[in-house]
Coordinates of C-alpha atoms in Angstrom, one line a residue:
M42 CA 19.9 22.9 -23.8
E43 CA 19.9 20.7 -20.4
A44 CA 21.5 22.3 -16.9
P45 CA 24.7 20.5 -16.0
K46 CA 24.3 18.1 -13.5
S47 CA 25.1 18.2 -10.0
D48 CA 27.2 16.0 -8.4
T49 CA 24.1 13.8 -6.5
E50 CA 22.8 13.8 -9.9
A51 CA 25.8 12.3 -11.7
M52 CA 26.2 9.5 -8.8
D53 CA 22.7 8.6 -8.8
E54 CA 23.1 7.7 -12.5
H55 CA 26.3 6.1 -12.5
K56 CA 24.8 3.7 -9.8
L57 CA 21.7 3.2 -12.1
A58 CA 24.1 2.8 -14.7
E59 CA 26.0 -0.2 -12.7
M60 CA 22.6 -1.9 -12.6
G61 CA 22.2 -1.5 -16.3
Y62 CA 19.5 0.9 -16.7
R63 CA 19.3 4.4 -18.4
Q64 CA 18.2 7.4 -16.8
D65 CA 14.9 7.7 -18.2
L66 CA 12.4 8.9 -15.9
K67 CA 13.2 12.5 -14.6
R68 CA 15.1 12.3 -11.1
D69 CA 13.6 15.6 -9.1
W70 CA 12.4 14.6 -6.3
S71 CA 13.7 15.5 -2.9
M72 CA 14.0 13.1 0.4
L73 CA 11.1 14.6 1.4
H74 CA 9.3 14.3 -1.5
N75 CA 10.2 10.7 -1.7
F76 CA 8.8 10.2 2.1
G77 CA 5.5 12.1 1.2
V78 CA 4.9 9.7 -1.4
S79 CA 4.8 6.6 1.1
F80 CA 3.4 8.9 3.5
S81 CA 0.7 10.0 1.5
I82 CA 0.1 6.2 0.5
I83 CA 0.1 4.8 3.8
S84 CA -2.6 7.6 4.6
V85 CA -3.9 7.0 8.2
I86 CA -6.8 8.5 7.6
T87 CA -7.7 6.5 4.3
G88 CA -7.4 3.4 6.1
L89 CA -8.7 4.0 9.3
T90 CA -12.0 5.4 8.1
T91 CA -12.9 2.9 5.2
L92 CA -12.1 0.1 8.1
F93 CA -13.6 1.6 11.1
Q94 CA -16.9 -0.1 11.1
Y95 CA -14.6 -3.5 10.3
G96 CA -12.5 -2.7 13.4
L97 CA -15.3 -1.9 15.6
N98 CA -17.2 -5.0 14.3
T99 CA -13.8 -7.5 15.0
G100 CA -12.7 -6.9 18.0
G101 CA -14.0 -3.3 19.1
P102 CA -11.6 -0.4 20.4
A103 CA -9.2 -2.8 22.3
V104 CA -8.1 -4.7 19.2
M105 CA -8.2 -1.3 17.3
S106 CA -5.8 0.6 19.8
V107 CA -3.7 -2.6 20.9
G108 CA -3.4 -4.0 17.6
W109 CA -2.2 -0.5 16.5
I110 CA 0.5 -0.7 18.6
V111 CA 1.7 -4.3 17.9
V112 CA 1.2 -3.8 14.1
S113 CA 3.4 -0.4 14.1
F114 CA 5.8 -2.4 16.1
F115 CA 6.2 -5.1 13.7
T116 CA 5.8 -3.4 10.5
M117 CA 9.1 -1.5 11.4
F118 CA 11.1 -4.3 11.6
V119 CA 9.8 -5.1 7.9
G120 CA 10.5 -1.7 6.9
L121 CA 14.1 -1.9 8.4
G122 CA 14.8 -5.0 6.4
M123 CA 13.0 -3.0 3.0
A124 CA 15.7 -0.2 3.6
E125 CA 18.5 -1.9 3.9
I126 CA 18.2 -3.1 0.7
V127 CA 16.6 -0.3 -1.2
S128 CA 19.7 1.2 -0.2
A129 CA 21.8 -1.2 -1.6
V130 CA 19.4 -1.7 -4.7
P131 CA 17.6 1.8 -5.7
T132 CA 15.5 1.2 -8.6
S133 CA 11.9 1.6 -9.7
G134 CA 11.5 -2.5 -10.0
G135 CA 11.6 -2.8 -6.4
P136 CA 11.1 -6.1 -5.0
Y137 CA 11.3 -8.3 -8.0
F138 CA 14.5 -6.9 -8.5
W139 CA 15.8 -7.0 -5.3
A140 CA 15.0 -10.7 -5.2
A141 CA 16.9 -11.2 -8.5
I142 CA 20.1 -9.5 -7.1
L143 CA 20.1 -11.3 -3.9
A144 CA 19.2 -14.6 -4.9
P145 CA 21.9 -17.2 -6.2
K146 CA 22.2 -17.1 -10.1
N147 CA 20.5 -20.5 -10.6
I148 CA 17.1 -19.7 -9.1
A149 CA 17.5 -15.8 -9.2
P150 CA 15.1 -15.5 -12.3
F151 CA 12.6 -17.6 -10.7
A152 CA 12.5 -15.6 -7.3
S153 CA 12.3 -12.8 -9.4
W154 CA 9.1 -13.8 -11.2
V155 CA 7.1 -14.8 -8.3
T156 CA 8.0 -11.7 -6.5
G157 CA 7.2 -9.4 -9.5
W158 CA 3.7 -11.0 -9.4
F159 CA 2.9 -11.0 -5.7
N160 CA 4.0 -7.2 -5.8
L161 CA 1.8 -6.6 -8.8
L162 CA -0.8 -8.0 -7.4
G163 CA -0.4 -6.1 -4.2
Q164 CA 0.1 -3.1 -6.1
V165 CA -3.5 -3.0 -8.3
A166 CA -5.4 -4.6 -4.8
V167 CA -4.1 -1.4 -2.8
T168 CA -5.0 0.9 -5.2
T169 CA -8.4 -0.8 -5.9
G170 CA -9.0 -0.8 -1.8
I171 CA -8.2 2.5 -1.3
T172 CA -10.0 4.4 -4.3
F173 CA -13.1 2.0 -4.0
G174 CA -13.1 2.8 -0.1
L175 CA -13.2 6.6 -1.3
A176 CA -16.2 5.9 -3.5
N177 CA -17.8 4.5 -0.5
L178 CA -17.1 7.5 1.4
I179 CA -18.6 9.7 -1.6
S180 CA -21.7 7.6 -1.4
T181 CA -22.0 7.5 2.1
T182 CA -21.5 11.5 2.8
A183 CA -23.7 12.3 -0.2
T184 CA -26.7 10.4 1.9
V185 CA -26.1 12.8 4.8
G186 CA -29.2 15.6 4.8
T187 CA -30.7 14.3 1.9
S188 CA -32.8 11.5 0.0
Y189 CA -30.0 9.7 -2.1
E190 CA -29.7 5.8 -1.7
P191 CA -26.7 4.3 -2.7
T192 CA -26.2 1.2 -4.5
A193 CA -23.5 -1.0 -5.3
G194 CA -23.7 0.0 -9.4
K195 CA -23.9 3.5 -8.2
T196 CA -20.6 3.3 -6.4
L197 CA -18.9 1.3 -9.0
G198 CA -19.7 3.9 -11.4
I199 CA -18.2 6.9 -8.7
Y200 CA -15.3 4.6 -8.7
A201 CA -14.3 4.4 -12.2
A202 CA -14.7 8.1 -12.6
V203 CA -12.1 9.0 -9.3
L204 CA -10.1 5.9 -11.1
F205 CA -10.3 7.9 -14.6
S206 CA -9.1 10.9 -12.9
H207 CA -6.3 9.5 -11.0
G208 CA -5.3 8.0 -14.6
V209 CA -5.3 11.7 -16.0
I210 CA -3.5 13.6 -13.5
N211 CA -0.6 10.8 -13.6
S212 CA -0.4 10.8 -17.3
F213 CA 0.9 14.7 -16.9
G214 CA 4.2 13.0 -15.3
V215 CA 6.6 13.9 -12.3
R216 CA 6.1 18.2 -12.2
A217 CA 2.2 17.9 -11.8
L218 CA 2.7 15.0 -8.9
R219 CA 5.7 17.0 -7.0
Y220 CA 2.9 20.0 -6.2
L221 CA 0.2 17.7 -5.4
N222 CA 2.4 15.8 -3.3
N223 CA 3.5 18.8 -1.1
T224 CA -0.2 19.6 -0.6
S225 CA -0.4 15.8 0.4
I226 CA 1.7 15.9 3.0
I227 CA 0.3 19.3 4.3
L228 CA -3.4 17.6 4.4
H229 CA -1.9 14.6 6.0
S230 CA -0.4 16.3 8.7
V231 CA -1.4 19.5 9.5
G232 CA -5.2 18.8 8.4
I233 CA -5.5 16.0 10.2
S234 CA -4.0 17.0 13.2
C235 CA -6.5 19.7 13.5
F236 CA -8.8 17.2 12.7
C237 CA -8.2 15.3 15.7
I238 CA -8.1 18.1 17.9
A239 CA -11.4 19.4 16.7
V240 CA -13.0 16.0 17.3
L241 CA -11.5 15.7 20.6
A242 CA -12.3 19.9 21.5
K243 CA -15.9 19.7 20.4
A244 CA -17.3 16.1 21.7
P245 CA -19.7 16.8 24.3
T246 CA -18.9 13.8 26.2
H247 CA -15.7 11.4 26.4
Q248 CA -15.5 7.7 26.8
S249 CA -12.7 6.4 29.8
A250 CA -9.7 4.8 28.5
K251 CA -10.5 1.7 30.2
F252 CA -13.3 1.5 27.2
V253 CA -10.5 2.5 24.4
F254 CA -8.1 0.1 25.8
S255 CA -9.7 -2.8 27.0
T256 CA -13.4 -3.2 25.1
F257 CA -14.2 -6.3 23.5
N258 CA -16.6 -6.6 20.5
D259 CA -17.4 -9.4 18.6
A260 CA -20.2 -8.5 15.8
T261 CA -18.7 -11.3 13.2
G262 CA -22.1 -13.3 13.2
G263 CA -24.8 -12.6 11.1
D264 CA -26.9 -14.6 13.6
G265 CA -25.7 -13.3 16.6
A266 CA -23.0 -16.3 17.0
G267 CA -19.6 -14.7 16.0
W268 CA -16.6 -16.0 16.1
S269 CA -15.5 -15.6 19.3
V270 CA -18.2 -17.9 20.3
R271 CA -17.8 -20.5 17.3
A272 CA -13.9 -19.9 17.5
S273 CA -12.1 -18.5 20.3
P274 CA -11.9 -14.1 21.3
A275 CA -7.9 -14.5 20.0
Y276 CA -9.3 -15.5 16.6
V277 CA -11.5 -12.3 16.7
A278 CA -8.1 -10.3 17.9
A279 CA -6.4 -11.7 15.1
I280 CA -8.3 -10.7 12.1
G281 CA -9.1 -7.9 13.4
V282 CA -5.7 -6.1 13.1
L283 CA -6.2 -6.1 9.5
M284 CA -7.2 -2.7 9.9
S285 CA -4.2 -1.5 11.3
Q286 CA -2.1 -3.9 8.9
Y287 CA -3.9 -3.1 6.0
T288 CA -3.2 1.2 6.9
I289 CA 0.5 0.3 7.1
T290 CA 1.3 -0.8 4.0
G291 CA 2.2 0.8 0.6
F292 CA 5.9 1.9 1.7
D293 CA 7.8 0.5 -1.0
A294 CA 6.5 3.2 -3.1
S295 CA 9.6 4.9 -1.9
A296 CA 11.7 2.1 -3.4
H297 CA 9.3 2.6 -6.7
L298 CA 10.3 6.1 -7.2
S299 CA 14.0 5.7 -6.0
E300 CA 14.9 6.4 -9.8
E301 CA 13.5 10.0 -9.7
T302 CA 14.7 10.7 -6.1
R303 CA 17.8 12.2 -5.6
N304 CA 20.6 10.8 -3.7
A305 CA 18.6 7.6 -3.9
S306 CA 20.7 5.2 -1.7
W307 CA 20.0 7.2 1.5
S308 CA 17.0 9.2 0.7
A309 CA 14.7 6.3 -0.3
P310 CA 15.6 3.8 2.9
L311 CA 14.7 6.9 5.1
G312 CA 11.8 7.7 3.2
V313 CA 10.5 4.0 3.9
L314 CA 11.3 4.4 7.5
M315 CA 10.1 7.9 8.0
S316 CA 7.0 7.0 6.5
I317 CA 6.3 3.9 8.7
G318 CA 7.6 6.0 11.9
V319 CA 5.4 9.0 11.3
S320 CA 2.2 7.0 10.2
A321 CA 2.3 5.0 13.5
L322 CA 2.1 8.4 15.5
F323 CA -0.3 10.0 13.4
G324 CA -2.7 6.7 13.1
F325 CA -2.3 6.4 16.9
F326 CA -3.8 9.8 16.9
V327 CA -6.8 9.1 14.8
I328 CA -7.7 6.1 16.5
L329 CA -7.6 7.7 20.1
A330 CA -9.5 10.5 18.9
L331 CA -12.3 8.7 17.5
L332 CA -12.4 6.2 20.0
F333 CA -12.7 8.6 23.0
S334 CA -14.7 10.6 21.1
I335 CA -17.7 7.8 20.6
Q336 CA -21.1 9.0 22.3
D337 CA -23.0 5.7 21.7
F338 CA -20.9 3.0 21.1
D339 CA -24.0 0.9 19.8
A340 CA -25.5 3.6 17.9
T341 CA -22.2 4.1 16.3
V342 CA -21.9 0.5 15.2
G343 CA -25.2 0.1 14.2
S344 CA -25.4 3.4 12.3
D345 CA -28.1 3.7 9.6
Y346 CA -25.2 5.2 7.5
E347 CA -23.4 2.1 7.7
Q348 CA -20.0 4.4 8.5
P349 CA -19.3 5.1 12.3
V350 CA -17.1 7.7 11.6
V351 CA -19.8 9.7 9.4
Q352 CA -22.1 8.7 12.8
I353 CA -19.4 10.0 15.4
L354 CA -18.7 13.2 13.4
I355 CA -22.8 13.8 13.1
D356 CA -22.7 13.3 16.8
I357 CA -20.3 15.9 17.4
F358 CA -20.4 18.7 14.8
G359 CA -23.9 18.1 13.1
E360 CA -24.8 17.2 9.6
S361 CA -23.5 20.3 8.2
G362 CA -20.2 20.0 10.4
A363 CA -20.0 16.3 9.6
I364 CA -19.8 16.7 5.8
V365 CA -17.0 19.9 6.3
L366 CA -15.1 17.0 7.9
M367 CA -15.9 14.2 5.8
T368 CA -14.8 16.3 2.6
L369 CA -11.1 17.0 4.3
I370 CA -11.2 13.0 4.5
M371 CA -12.1 12.7 1.1
V372 CA -9.5 14.9 -0.4
C373 CA -6.9 13.1 2.0
V374 CA -8.1 9.9 0.7
Y375 CA -8.3 11.1 -3.0
H376 CA -4.7 11.9 -2.9
C377 CA -3.6 8.4 -1.2
G378 CA -5.7 6.9 -4.6
L379 CA -3.5 9.2 -6.8
F380 CA 0.1 8.2 -5.6
S381 CA -0.9 4.6 -5.1
M382 CA -1.3 4.7 -8.8
T383 CA 1.7 6.3 -9.5
S384 CA 3.7 3.6 -7.3
N385 CA 1.9 0.9 -9.0
S386 CA 2.6 2.1 -12.5
R387 CA 6.5 2.8 -11.6
M388 CA 6.6 -1.2 -10.7
M389 CA 4.6 -2.3 -14.0
F390 CA 6.9 -0.2 -15.8
G391 CA 10.3 -1.6 -14.4
F392 CA 8.7 -5.1 -14.5
S393 CA 7.7 -4.3 -18.1
R394 CA 11.3 -3.3 -18.8
D395 CA 12.5 -6.2 -17.5
G396 CA 10.5 -8.5 -19.7
G397 CA 7.4 -9.5 -16.7
L398 CA 5.0 -8.1 -18.9
P399 CA 4.6 -7.0 -22.2
H400 CA 7.2 -4.4 -23.4
F401 CA 4.1 -2.5 -25.0
F402 CA 4.2 -1.5 -21.2
D403 CA 7.7 0.1 -20.7
K404 CA 7.0 3.2 -22.8
V405 CA 8.2 6.4 -21.4
D406 CA 6.1 9.6 -22.8
A407 CA 9.0 12.1 -24.2
R408 CA 6.8 14.9 -23.6
H409 CA 5.4 14.3 -19.8
R410 CA 8.3 11.4 -19.1
A411 CA 5.9 9.3 -17.2
P412 CA 5.3 5.8 -18.2
I413 CA 1.8 6.8 -19.7
R414 CA 0.8 2.9 -20.5
A415 CA 1.7 1.2 -17.5
I416 CA -1.0 4.0 -15.7
W417 CA -3.6 3.0 -17.8
L418 CA -2.8 -0.9 -17.4
A419 CA -2.8 0.4 -13.4
A420 CA -6.4 1.8 -13.8
T421 CA -7.5 -0.9 -15.9
L422 CA -6.7 -3.8 -13.5
S423 CA -7.9 -1.7 -10.5
F424 CA -11.4 -1.5 -12.2
L425 CA -11.2 -5.3 -13.1
L426 CA -10.6 -5.9 -9.3
A427 CA -13.4 -4.3 -7.8
I428 CA -16.2 -5.7 -10.1
P429 CA -17.0 -8.4 -7.4
S430 CA -18.5 -5.7 -5.5
L431 CA -21.6 -6.0 -7.2
G432 CA -22.3 -9.2 -5.6
S433 CA -20.5 -9.4 -2.8
T434 CA -20.8 -7.7 0.8
V435 CA -17.2 -8.5 2.3
A436 CA -15.7 -7.4 -1.3
F437 CA -14.0 -4.4 0.2
S438 CA -12.6 -6.2 3.2
A439 CA -11.5 -8.7 0.7
A440 CA -9.6 -6.3 -1.5
T441 CA -7.7 -4.5 1.6
S442 CA -6.4 -8.5 2.6
I443 CA -5.6 -9.4 -0.7
A444 CA -3.5 -6.0 -0.8
T445 CA -2.0 -6.6 2.3
I446 CA -1.1 -10.1 1.5
G447 CA 0.3 -9.7 -1.9
L448 CA 2.5 -6.4 -0.8
Y449 CA 3.9 -7.8 2.2
I450 CA 4.9 -11.2 0.8
S451 CA 6.3 -9.3 -2.0
Y452 CA 8.1 -7.0 0.9
G453 CA 9.3 -10.7 2.5
L454 CA 10.6 -12.6 -0.3
P455 CA 13.7 -10.3 -0.8
I456 CA 14.3 -9.9 3.1
L457 CA 14.2 -13.9 3.1
I458 CA 16.3 -14.4 0.6
G459 CA 18.5 -12.0 1.9
L460 CA 18.7 -13.9 5.2
I461 CA 19.5 -17.4 3.7
W462 CA 22.0 -16.2 1.1
P463 CA 23.5 -13.1 2.9
R464 CA 26.8 -13.6 0.8
N465 CA 24.9 -12.0 -2.1
F466 CA 23.8 -9.1 -0.1
K467 CA 26.1 -6.0 -1.1
K468 CA 25.1 -3.5 1.3
G469 CA 24.4 0.1 0.9
P470 CA 24.8 2.9 2.8
F471 CA 21.9 2.2 5.2
N472 CA 23.4 -0.9 6.7
L473 CA 21.9 -2.6 10.1
K474 CA 25.4 -4.2 10.2
F475 CA 25.0 -6.9 13.4
A476 CA 21.5 -6.6 13.5
S477 CA 20.3 -7.1 10.5
R478 CA 19.7 -11.1 9.8
W479 CA 17.8 -10.6 13.3
I480 CA 16.0 -8.0 11.9
A481 CA 14.9 -9.9 8.7
L482 CA 14.0 -13.3 10.6
V483 CA 11.3 -11.0 12.8
A484 CA 9.9 -9.5 9.9
V485 CA 9.6 -12.6 7.6
L486 CA 8.0 -14.4 10.9
W487 CA 5.4 -11.8 11.2
I488 CA 4.6 -11.7 7.1
C489 CA 3.8 -15.3 7.5
F490 CA 1.6 -15.0 10.6
I491 CA -0.5 -12.0 8.6
T492 CA -0.4 -13.9 5.7
I493 CA -2.4 -16.6 7.1
I494 CA -4.8 -14.8 9.3
F495 CA -5.7 -12.5 6.7
C496 CA -6.9 -15.5 4.3
L497 CA -9.3 -16.6 7.2
P498 CA -13.0 -16.1 7.3
T499 CA -13.8 -12.8 8.6
A500 CA -17.7 -13.2 8.8
N501 CA -20.1 -15.9 10.3
P502 CA -21.7 -17.9 9.0
V503 CA -19.7 -18.2 5.6
D504 CA -21.6 -18.2 2.5
S505 CA -21.7 -16.5 -1.5
Q506 CA -22.3 -13.4 0.3
T507 CA -19.7 -13.3 3.2
L508 CA -17.3 -15.7 1.4
N509 CA -13.5 -14.0 2.0
Y510 CA -12.0 -14.6 -1.7
T511 CA -8.7 -12.9 -0.4
P512 CA -7.5 -17.2 -0.9
V513 CA -9.0 -17.3 -3.8
A514 CA -7.3 -14.3 -5.5
V515 CA -3.9 -15.1 -4.1
G516 CA -4.2 -18.7 -5.2
I517 CA -4.5 -17.5 -8.6
V518 CA -1.8 -15.5 -8.7
A519 CA 0.3 -18.3 -6.7
L520 CA -1.2 -20.6 -9.4
W521 CA 0.0 -17.9 -12.6
A522 CA 3.1 -16.9 -11.1
F523 CA 4.5 -21.1 -10.1
G524 CA 2.5 -22.3 -13.4
S525 CA 3.5 -19.9 -16.1
W526 CA 6.7 -20.1 -14.7
F527 CA 7.5 -23.8 -15.1
L528 CA 5.3 -23.9 -18.5
W529 CA 6.9 -21.3 -20.3
A530 CA 8.8 -18.1 -18.6
R531 CA 11.8 -20.1 -17.3
R532 CA 12.6 -20.9 -21.3
W533 CA 12.9 -17.4 -21.8
F534 CA 12.6 -14.9 -18.6
T535 CA 15.9 -14.3 -17.2
G536 CA 15.3 -12.0 -14.6
P537 CA 16.3 -7.8 -14.6
V538 CA 17.5 -6.9 -18.2
R539 CA 20.4 -4.7 -18.3
Q540 CA 19.2 -2.4 -20.7
I541 CA 22.3 -0.5 -21.7
Q542 CA 23.6 -3.9 -22.5
A543 CA 20.8 -5.2 -23.8
E544 CA 20.7 -2.5 -26.5
L545 CA 24.3 -2.3 -27.6
I546 CA 23.3 -6.3 -28.5
G547 CA 20.3 -5.4 -30.2
Y548 CA 17.5 -6.4 -27.5

């Protein structure tokens, strides 16, 4: 016999029913849990560690430190725009559902379809980027003090094993994830704070503030002539902010878990904003700790380990100490990938429930109350996206670009629609009032900027090994989204399906 529902639970279910949905998923997440999932997916230690080499080569310390401040500032505008929308429309579908609600009725299905596919691309790519980054860290750490030699095939095998474990854990449902979420919050806050303090305290020498905030480095040219020579230093600085922007990505998880969060109209938007703000502060601390503690810049950039964070830790703590601290980092990255798959699967569940994917994937396991089919679809697609790593030296940075562009386009489309058609936007409890449209405009312009720069070449000269295949992947999804819509989807896809009414008429 189920316990009586609280007033908050009843209000949440009533709000969901107003949007046409049953309470299929178990709603027992607090605002702190909701924040924790987005905080874990942003996981500043994940993005910064896995892309630290990219940052040092593409602009160096100056772009990494100052770029983090700039990116954090503009990302908060995107977060504010998203928070206002999720407060009004707290469903697991997230951006594609918002696009349908905010757009005029005649274009709502089209807006929902396109937004949904870009969000799906970003969700899959961010899971790929996180977990493949972990596989690289495992491979690199395994070489410390051993004769192990990593290869692309071995790394892909590690990646597959980690993905499988994430799928298994997610399949046990919300209860197991909630406890792991508590652990993740502690690891990403207390654990990483202790990591940074230890690095700063133990470092034999420290770099100057001038080094950290004004040293520019361009190692984008394989033949010695980088993009700062062939284009301009501004070009290198622009593409160099990928490290920061990719790191502060995935905060839409608070929206995708809103159907499992109590008092979602307040908890979900606060989860979005808290995750961005807290991550911005922690991330800046991590960047400063690592940059100030570099002992030999040239040796760190050209490290035999091909992972500058490992080299920094070895220079400070020796091999044994470096392995211990890298293990802490890898545990954090593991949790990040785990909850990325959680968010990914909820988006796919919602999109399937509304007809964007086959209905086969919208089934919820009766025992664990988890969308198990969507979970394994997420795992499978993430594995497939990593296969190009077998033949490309820039596959990882391309995956991070794809994730960033796919997610931010899907974030930006509902914000843009709300900006153009404000009359359709019925605000929730979190209301930006007179500042709403100005914030939306800044958010949309920033997303346009990063979408363009992250499609540009990152290595020079451009050949089959260094080609940034981000525009190819994004272009394929855009072609699919627009082409499938005009060829057949427009005949049957009507946008979010009001589940309760659909069941009454036998849908």
